CSV table of C-alpha atoms in Angstrom, one decimal:
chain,number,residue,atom,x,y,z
A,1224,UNK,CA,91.4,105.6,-81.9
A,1225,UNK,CA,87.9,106.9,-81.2
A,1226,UNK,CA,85.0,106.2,-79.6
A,1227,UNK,CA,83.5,104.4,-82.4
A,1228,UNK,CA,86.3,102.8,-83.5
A,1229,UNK,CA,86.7,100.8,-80.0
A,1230,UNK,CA,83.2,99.6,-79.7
A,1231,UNK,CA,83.9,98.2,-83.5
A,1232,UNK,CA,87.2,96.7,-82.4
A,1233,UNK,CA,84.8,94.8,-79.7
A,1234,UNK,CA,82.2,94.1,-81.3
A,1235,UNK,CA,84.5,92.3,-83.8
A,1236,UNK,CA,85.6,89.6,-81.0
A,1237,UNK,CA,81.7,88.6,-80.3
A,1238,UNK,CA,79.9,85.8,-81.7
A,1239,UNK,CA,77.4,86.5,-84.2
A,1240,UNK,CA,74.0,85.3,-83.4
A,1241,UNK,CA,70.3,87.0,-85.1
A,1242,UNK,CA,68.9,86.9,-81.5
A,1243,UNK,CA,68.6,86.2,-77.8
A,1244,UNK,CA,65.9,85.2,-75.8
A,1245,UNK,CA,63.9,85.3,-78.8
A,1246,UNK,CA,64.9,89.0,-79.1
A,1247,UNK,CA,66.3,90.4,-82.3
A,1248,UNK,CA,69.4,91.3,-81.5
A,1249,UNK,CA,69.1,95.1,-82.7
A,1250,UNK,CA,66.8,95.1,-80.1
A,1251,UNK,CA,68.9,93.8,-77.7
A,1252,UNK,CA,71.6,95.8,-78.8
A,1253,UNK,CA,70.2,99.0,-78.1
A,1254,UNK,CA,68.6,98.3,-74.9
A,1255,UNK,CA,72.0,96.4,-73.0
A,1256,UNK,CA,73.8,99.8,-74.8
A,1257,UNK,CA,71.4,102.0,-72.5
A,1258,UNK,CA,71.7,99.8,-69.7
A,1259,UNK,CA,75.7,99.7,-70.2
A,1260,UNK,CA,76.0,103.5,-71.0
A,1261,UNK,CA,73.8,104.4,-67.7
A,1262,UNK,CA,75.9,101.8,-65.5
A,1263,UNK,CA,79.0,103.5,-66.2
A,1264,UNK,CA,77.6,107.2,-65.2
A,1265,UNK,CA,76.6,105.2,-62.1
A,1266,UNK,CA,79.9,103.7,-61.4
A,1267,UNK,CA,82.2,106.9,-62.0
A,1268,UNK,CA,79.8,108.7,-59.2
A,1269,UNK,CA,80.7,105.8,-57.0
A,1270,UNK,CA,84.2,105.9,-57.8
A,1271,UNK,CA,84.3,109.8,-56.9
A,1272,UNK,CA,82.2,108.8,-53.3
A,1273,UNK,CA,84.5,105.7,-52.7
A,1274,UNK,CA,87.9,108.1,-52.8
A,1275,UNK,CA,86.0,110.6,-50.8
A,1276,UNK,CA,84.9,107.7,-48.3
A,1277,UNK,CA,88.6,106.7,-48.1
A,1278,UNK,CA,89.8,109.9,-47.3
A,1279,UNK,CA,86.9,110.3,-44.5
A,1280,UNK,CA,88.1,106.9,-43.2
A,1281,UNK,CA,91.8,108.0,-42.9
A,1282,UNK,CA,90.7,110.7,-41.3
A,1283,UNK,CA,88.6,108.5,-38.9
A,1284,UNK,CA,91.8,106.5,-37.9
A,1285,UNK,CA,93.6,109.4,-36.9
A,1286,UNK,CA,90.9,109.6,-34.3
A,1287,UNK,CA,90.7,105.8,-33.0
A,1288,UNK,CA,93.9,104.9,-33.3
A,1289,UNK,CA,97.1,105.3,-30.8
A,1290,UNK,CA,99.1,107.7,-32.0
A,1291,UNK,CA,103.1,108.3,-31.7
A,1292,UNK,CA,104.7,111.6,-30.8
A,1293,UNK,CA,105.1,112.5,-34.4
A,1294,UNK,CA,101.3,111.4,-35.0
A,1295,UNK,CA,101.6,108.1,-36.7
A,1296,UNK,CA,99.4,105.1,-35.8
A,1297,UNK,CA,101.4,102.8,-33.4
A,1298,UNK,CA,101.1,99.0,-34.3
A,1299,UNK,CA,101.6,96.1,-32.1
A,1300,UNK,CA,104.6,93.9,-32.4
A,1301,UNK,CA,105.9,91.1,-34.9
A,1302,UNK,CA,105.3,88.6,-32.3
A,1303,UNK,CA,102.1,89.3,-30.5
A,1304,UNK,CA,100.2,86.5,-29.9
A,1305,UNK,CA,96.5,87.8,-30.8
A,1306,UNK,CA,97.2,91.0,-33.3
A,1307,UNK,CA,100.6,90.8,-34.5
A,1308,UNK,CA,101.4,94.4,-37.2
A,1309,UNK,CA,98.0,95.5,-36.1
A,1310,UNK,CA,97.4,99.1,-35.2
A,1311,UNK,CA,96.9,99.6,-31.9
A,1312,UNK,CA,93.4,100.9,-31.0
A,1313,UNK,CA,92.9,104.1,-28.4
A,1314,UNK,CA,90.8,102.8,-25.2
A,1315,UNK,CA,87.5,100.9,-25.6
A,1316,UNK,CA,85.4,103.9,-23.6
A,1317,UNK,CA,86.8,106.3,-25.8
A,1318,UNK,CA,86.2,104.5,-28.6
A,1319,UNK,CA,82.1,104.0,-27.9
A,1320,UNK,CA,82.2,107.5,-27.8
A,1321,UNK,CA,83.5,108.4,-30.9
A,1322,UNK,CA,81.2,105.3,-32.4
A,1323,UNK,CA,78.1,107.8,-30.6
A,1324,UNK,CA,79.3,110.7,-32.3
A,1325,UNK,CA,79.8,109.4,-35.7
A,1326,UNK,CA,76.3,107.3,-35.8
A,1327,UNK,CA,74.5,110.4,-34.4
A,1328,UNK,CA,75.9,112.7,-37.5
A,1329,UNK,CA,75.0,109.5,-40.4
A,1330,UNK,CA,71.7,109.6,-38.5
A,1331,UNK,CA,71.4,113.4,-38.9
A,1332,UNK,CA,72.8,113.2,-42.7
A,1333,UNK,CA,69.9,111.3,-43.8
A,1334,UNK,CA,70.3,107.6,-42.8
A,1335,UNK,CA,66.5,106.1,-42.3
A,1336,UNK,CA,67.0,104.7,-38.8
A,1337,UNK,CA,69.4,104.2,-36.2
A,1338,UNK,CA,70.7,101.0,-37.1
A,1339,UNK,CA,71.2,102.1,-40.7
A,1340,UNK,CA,73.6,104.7,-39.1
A,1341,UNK,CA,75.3,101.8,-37.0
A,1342,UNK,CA,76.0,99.9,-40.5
A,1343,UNK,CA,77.9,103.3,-41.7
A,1344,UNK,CA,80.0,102.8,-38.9
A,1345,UNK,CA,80.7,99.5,-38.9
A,1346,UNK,CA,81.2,99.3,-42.8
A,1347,UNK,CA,84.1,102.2,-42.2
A,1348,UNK,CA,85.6,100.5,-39.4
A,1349,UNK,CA,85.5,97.0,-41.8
A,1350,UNK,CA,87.4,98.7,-44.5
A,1351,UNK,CA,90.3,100.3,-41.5
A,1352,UNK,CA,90.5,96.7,-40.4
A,1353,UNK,CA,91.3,95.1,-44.0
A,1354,UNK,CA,92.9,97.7,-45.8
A,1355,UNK,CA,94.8,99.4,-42.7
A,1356,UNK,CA,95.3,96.8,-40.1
A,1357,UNK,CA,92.8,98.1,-37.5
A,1358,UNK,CA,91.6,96.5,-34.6
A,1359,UNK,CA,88.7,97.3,-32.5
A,1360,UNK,CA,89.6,98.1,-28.7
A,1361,UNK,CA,88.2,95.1,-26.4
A,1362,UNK,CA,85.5,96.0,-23.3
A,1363,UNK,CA,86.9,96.0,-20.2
A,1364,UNK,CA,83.9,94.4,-18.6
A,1365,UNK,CA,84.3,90.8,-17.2
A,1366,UNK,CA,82.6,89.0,-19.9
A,1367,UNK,CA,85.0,90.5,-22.7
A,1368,UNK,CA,88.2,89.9,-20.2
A,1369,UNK,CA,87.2,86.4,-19.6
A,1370,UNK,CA,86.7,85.8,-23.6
A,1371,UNK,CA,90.1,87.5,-23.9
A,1372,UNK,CA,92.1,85.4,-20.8
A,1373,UNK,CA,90.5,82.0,-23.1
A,1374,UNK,CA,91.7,83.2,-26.3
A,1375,UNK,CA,94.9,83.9,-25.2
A,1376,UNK,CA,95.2,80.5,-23.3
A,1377,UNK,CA,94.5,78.7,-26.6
A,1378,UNK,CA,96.9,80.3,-28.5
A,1379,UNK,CA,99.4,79.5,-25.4
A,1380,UNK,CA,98.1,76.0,-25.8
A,1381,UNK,CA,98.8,75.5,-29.4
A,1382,UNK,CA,101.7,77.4,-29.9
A,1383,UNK,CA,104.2,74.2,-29.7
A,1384,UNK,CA,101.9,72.7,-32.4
A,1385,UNK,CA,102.6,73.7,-36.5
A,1386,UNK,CA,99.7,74.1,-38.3
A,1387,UNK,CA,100.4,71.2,-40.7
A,1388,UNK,CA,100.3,69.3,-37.0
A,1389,UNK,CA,97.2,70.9,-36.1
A,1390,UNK,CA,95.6,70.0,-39.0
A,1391,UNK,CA,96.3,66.5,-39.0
A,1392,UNK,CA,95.1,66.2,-35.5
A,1393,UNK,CA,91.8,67.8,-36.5
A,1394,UNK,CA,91.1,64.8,-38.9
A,1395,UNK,CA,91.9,62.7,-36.1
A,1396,UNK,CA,89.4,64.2,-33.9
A,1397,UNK,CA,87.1,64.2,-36.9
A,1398,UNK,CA,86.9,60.5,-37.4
A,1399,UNK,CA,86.3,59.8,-33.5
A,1400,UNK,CA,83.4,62.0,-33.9
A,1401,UNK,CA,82.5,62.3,-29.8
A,1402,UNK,CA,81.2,65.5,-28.3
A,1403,UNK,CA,84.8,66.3,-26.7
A,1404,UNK,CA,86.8,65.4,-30.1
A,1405,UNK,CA,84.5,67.9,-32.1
A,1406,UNK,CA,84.9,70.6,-29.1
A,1407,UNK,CA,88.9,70.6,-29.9
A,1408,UNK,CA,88.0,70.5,-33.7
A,1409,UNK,CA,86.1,74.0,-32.8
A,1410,UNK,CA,89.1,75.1,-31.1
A,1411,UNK,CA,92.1,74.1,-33.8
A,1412,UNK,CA,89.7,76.0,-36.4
A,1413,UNK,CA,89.7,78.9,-34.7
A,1414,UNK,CA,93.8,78.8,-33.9
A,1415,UNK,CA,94.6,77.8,-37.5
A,1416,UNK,CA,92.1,80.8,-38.3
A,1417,UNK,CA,93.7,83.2,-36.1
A,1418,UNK,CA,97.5,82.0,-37.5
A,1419,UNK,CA,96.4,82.5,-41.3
A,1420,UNK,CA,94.9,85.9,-40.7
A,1421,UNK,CA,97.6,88.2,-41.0
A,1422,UNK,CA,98.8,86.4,-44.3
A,1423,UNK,CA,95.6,86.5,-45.8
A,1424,UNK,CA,95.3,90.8,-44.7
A,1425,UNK,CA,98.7,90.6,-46.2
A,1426,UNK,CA,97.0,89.3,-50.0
A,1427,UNK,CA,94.0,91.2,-49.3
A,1428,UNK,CA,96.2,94.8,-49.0
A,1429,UNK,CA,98.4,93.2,-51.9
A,1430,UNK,CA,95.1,92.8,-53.9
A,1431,UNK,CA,93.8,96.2,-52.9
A,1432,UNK,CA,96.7,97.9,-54.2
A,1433,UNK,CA,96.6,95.7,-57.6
A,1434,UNK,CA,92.9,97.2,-57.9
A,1435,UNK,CA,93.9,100.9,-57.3
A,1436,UNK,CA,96.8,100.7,-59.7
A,1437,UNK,CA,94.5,99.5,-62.2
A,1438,UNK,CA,91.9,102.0,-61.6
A,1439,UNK,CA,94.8,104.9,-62.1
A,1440,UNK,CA,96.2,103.6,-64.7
A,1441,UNK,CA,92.6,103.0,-66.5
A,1442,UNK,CA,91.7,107.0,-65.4
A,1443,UNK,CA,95.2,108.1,-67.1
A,1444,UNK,CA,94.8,106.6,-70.5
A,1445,UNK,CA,91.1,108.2,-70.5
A,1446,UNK,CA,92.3,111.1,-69.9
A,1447,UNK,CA,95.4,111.0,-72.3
A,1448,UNK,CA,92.9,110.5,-75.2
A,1449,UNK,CA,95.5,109.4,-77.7
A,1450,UNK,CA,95.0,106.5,-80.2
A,1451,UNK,CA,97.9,104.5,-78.1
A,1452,UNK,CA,95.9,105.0,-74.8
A,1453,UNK,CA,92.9,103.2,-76.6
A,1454,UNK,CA,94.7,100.7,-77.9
A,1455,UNK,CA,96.2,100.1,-74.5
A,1456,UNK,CA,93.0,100.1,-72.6
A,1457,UNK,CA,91.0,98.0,-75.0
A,1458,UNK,CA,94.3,95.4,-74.6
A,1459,UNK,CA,93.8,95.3,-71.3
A,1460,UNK,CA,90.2,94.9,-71.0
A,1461,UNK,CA,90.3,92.2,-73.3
A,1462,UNK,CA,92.9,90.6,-70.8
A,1463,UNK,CA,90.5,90.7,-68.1
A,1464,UNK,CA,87.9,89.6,-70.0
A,1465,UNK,CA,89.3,86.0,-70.6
């Protein structure tokens, strides 16, 4: 099937109307066309820049994360109380200075201002976090110790507690209403938060996956160019599009 043939095959499913927006809808036609055929030559340089991006970012982790003898990353435990499957993160000091050396370079590269550079960094170490399991290395200073020793109590305090339990006793506290009932409501949102965290990394990763196998498949029928590939593509944009 060509080219042609699959923008007839779509345009068959669309309603038929003489205009929109008072528009004719030649007009229209040719003017969402050159907005459409622009938008993809847009979006395949971003889908080169974003596999290039995740193979800089893998590359990244090799440097902030603990490594093994054999050089993988090293994760913490099942049951740890604050970062359980997480990958364990090298020391806080060396990890500021990596940070330093990476937004120096995206300053260097081009970025317009310091903090520009700083959102370079923190938009790579977002992506490690959901779609590798990353966590960032905690300060040792007596603030972030202190933070770390209350978070760690809470979690101690709940742990006998299910969440369906937790839950009920936040509606509890909800409907007395006082300063020291909505404190503890604070706290059971943040430990119900903190328990449904790995489970919703886990979806994220599974949805992550989903996309890229999409993506691959999608690049592999383009590139087969056979009337069977078409028909398969067009099937499953039509899918999507429901």
């Amino acid at each position: 099937m060509q080219k042609t043939e699959i923008n007839s095959a779509i345009a068959e499913t669309l309603p038929a109307v003489e205009s929109i927006n008072g528009v004719a809808i030649a007009t229209v036609e040719t003017s969402i066309k050159e907005i459409g055929f622009a938008s993809q030559k847009e979006i395949a340089k971003i889908s080169k820049s974003q596999d290039e991006l995740n193979r800089l970012n893998a590359n990244l982790l090799g440097w902030i994360a603990q490594l093994d003898s054999e050089g993988k990353v090293m994760r913490f435990p099942d049951d740890h109380p604050l970062t359980p499957k997480k990958i364990i993160p090298i020391k806080y000091d060396d990890f500021m200075v990596i940070r330093g050396f990476y937004v120096g370079a995206a300053y260097d590269a081009g970025a317009v201002s310091i903090d520009a550079a700083e959102k370079v960094w923190e938009a790579a170490i977002k992506d490690l976090a959901s779609e590798a399991g990353y966590t960032r290395p905690k300060s040792d200073d007596k603030d972030a110790k202190r933070m770390a020793e209350k978070r760690a109590k809470l979690v101690e305090k709940y742990a006998p507690e299910s969440t369906g339990a937790l839950v009920e006793k936040k509606a509890e506290l909800l409907a007395k209403g006082d300063n020291k009932s909505l404190s503890l409501v604070k706290e059971i949102n943040d430990e119900v938060k903190r328990r449904e965290k790995p489970a919703e990394d886990e979806a994220q990763k599974a949805r992550a996956v989903t996309r890229d196998a999409i993506v691959a498949r999608a690049r592999e029928l383009c590139k087969a160019g056979t009337a069977d590939a078409d028909e398969l593509l067009i099937a499953g944009l039509l899918a999507m599009t429901k």
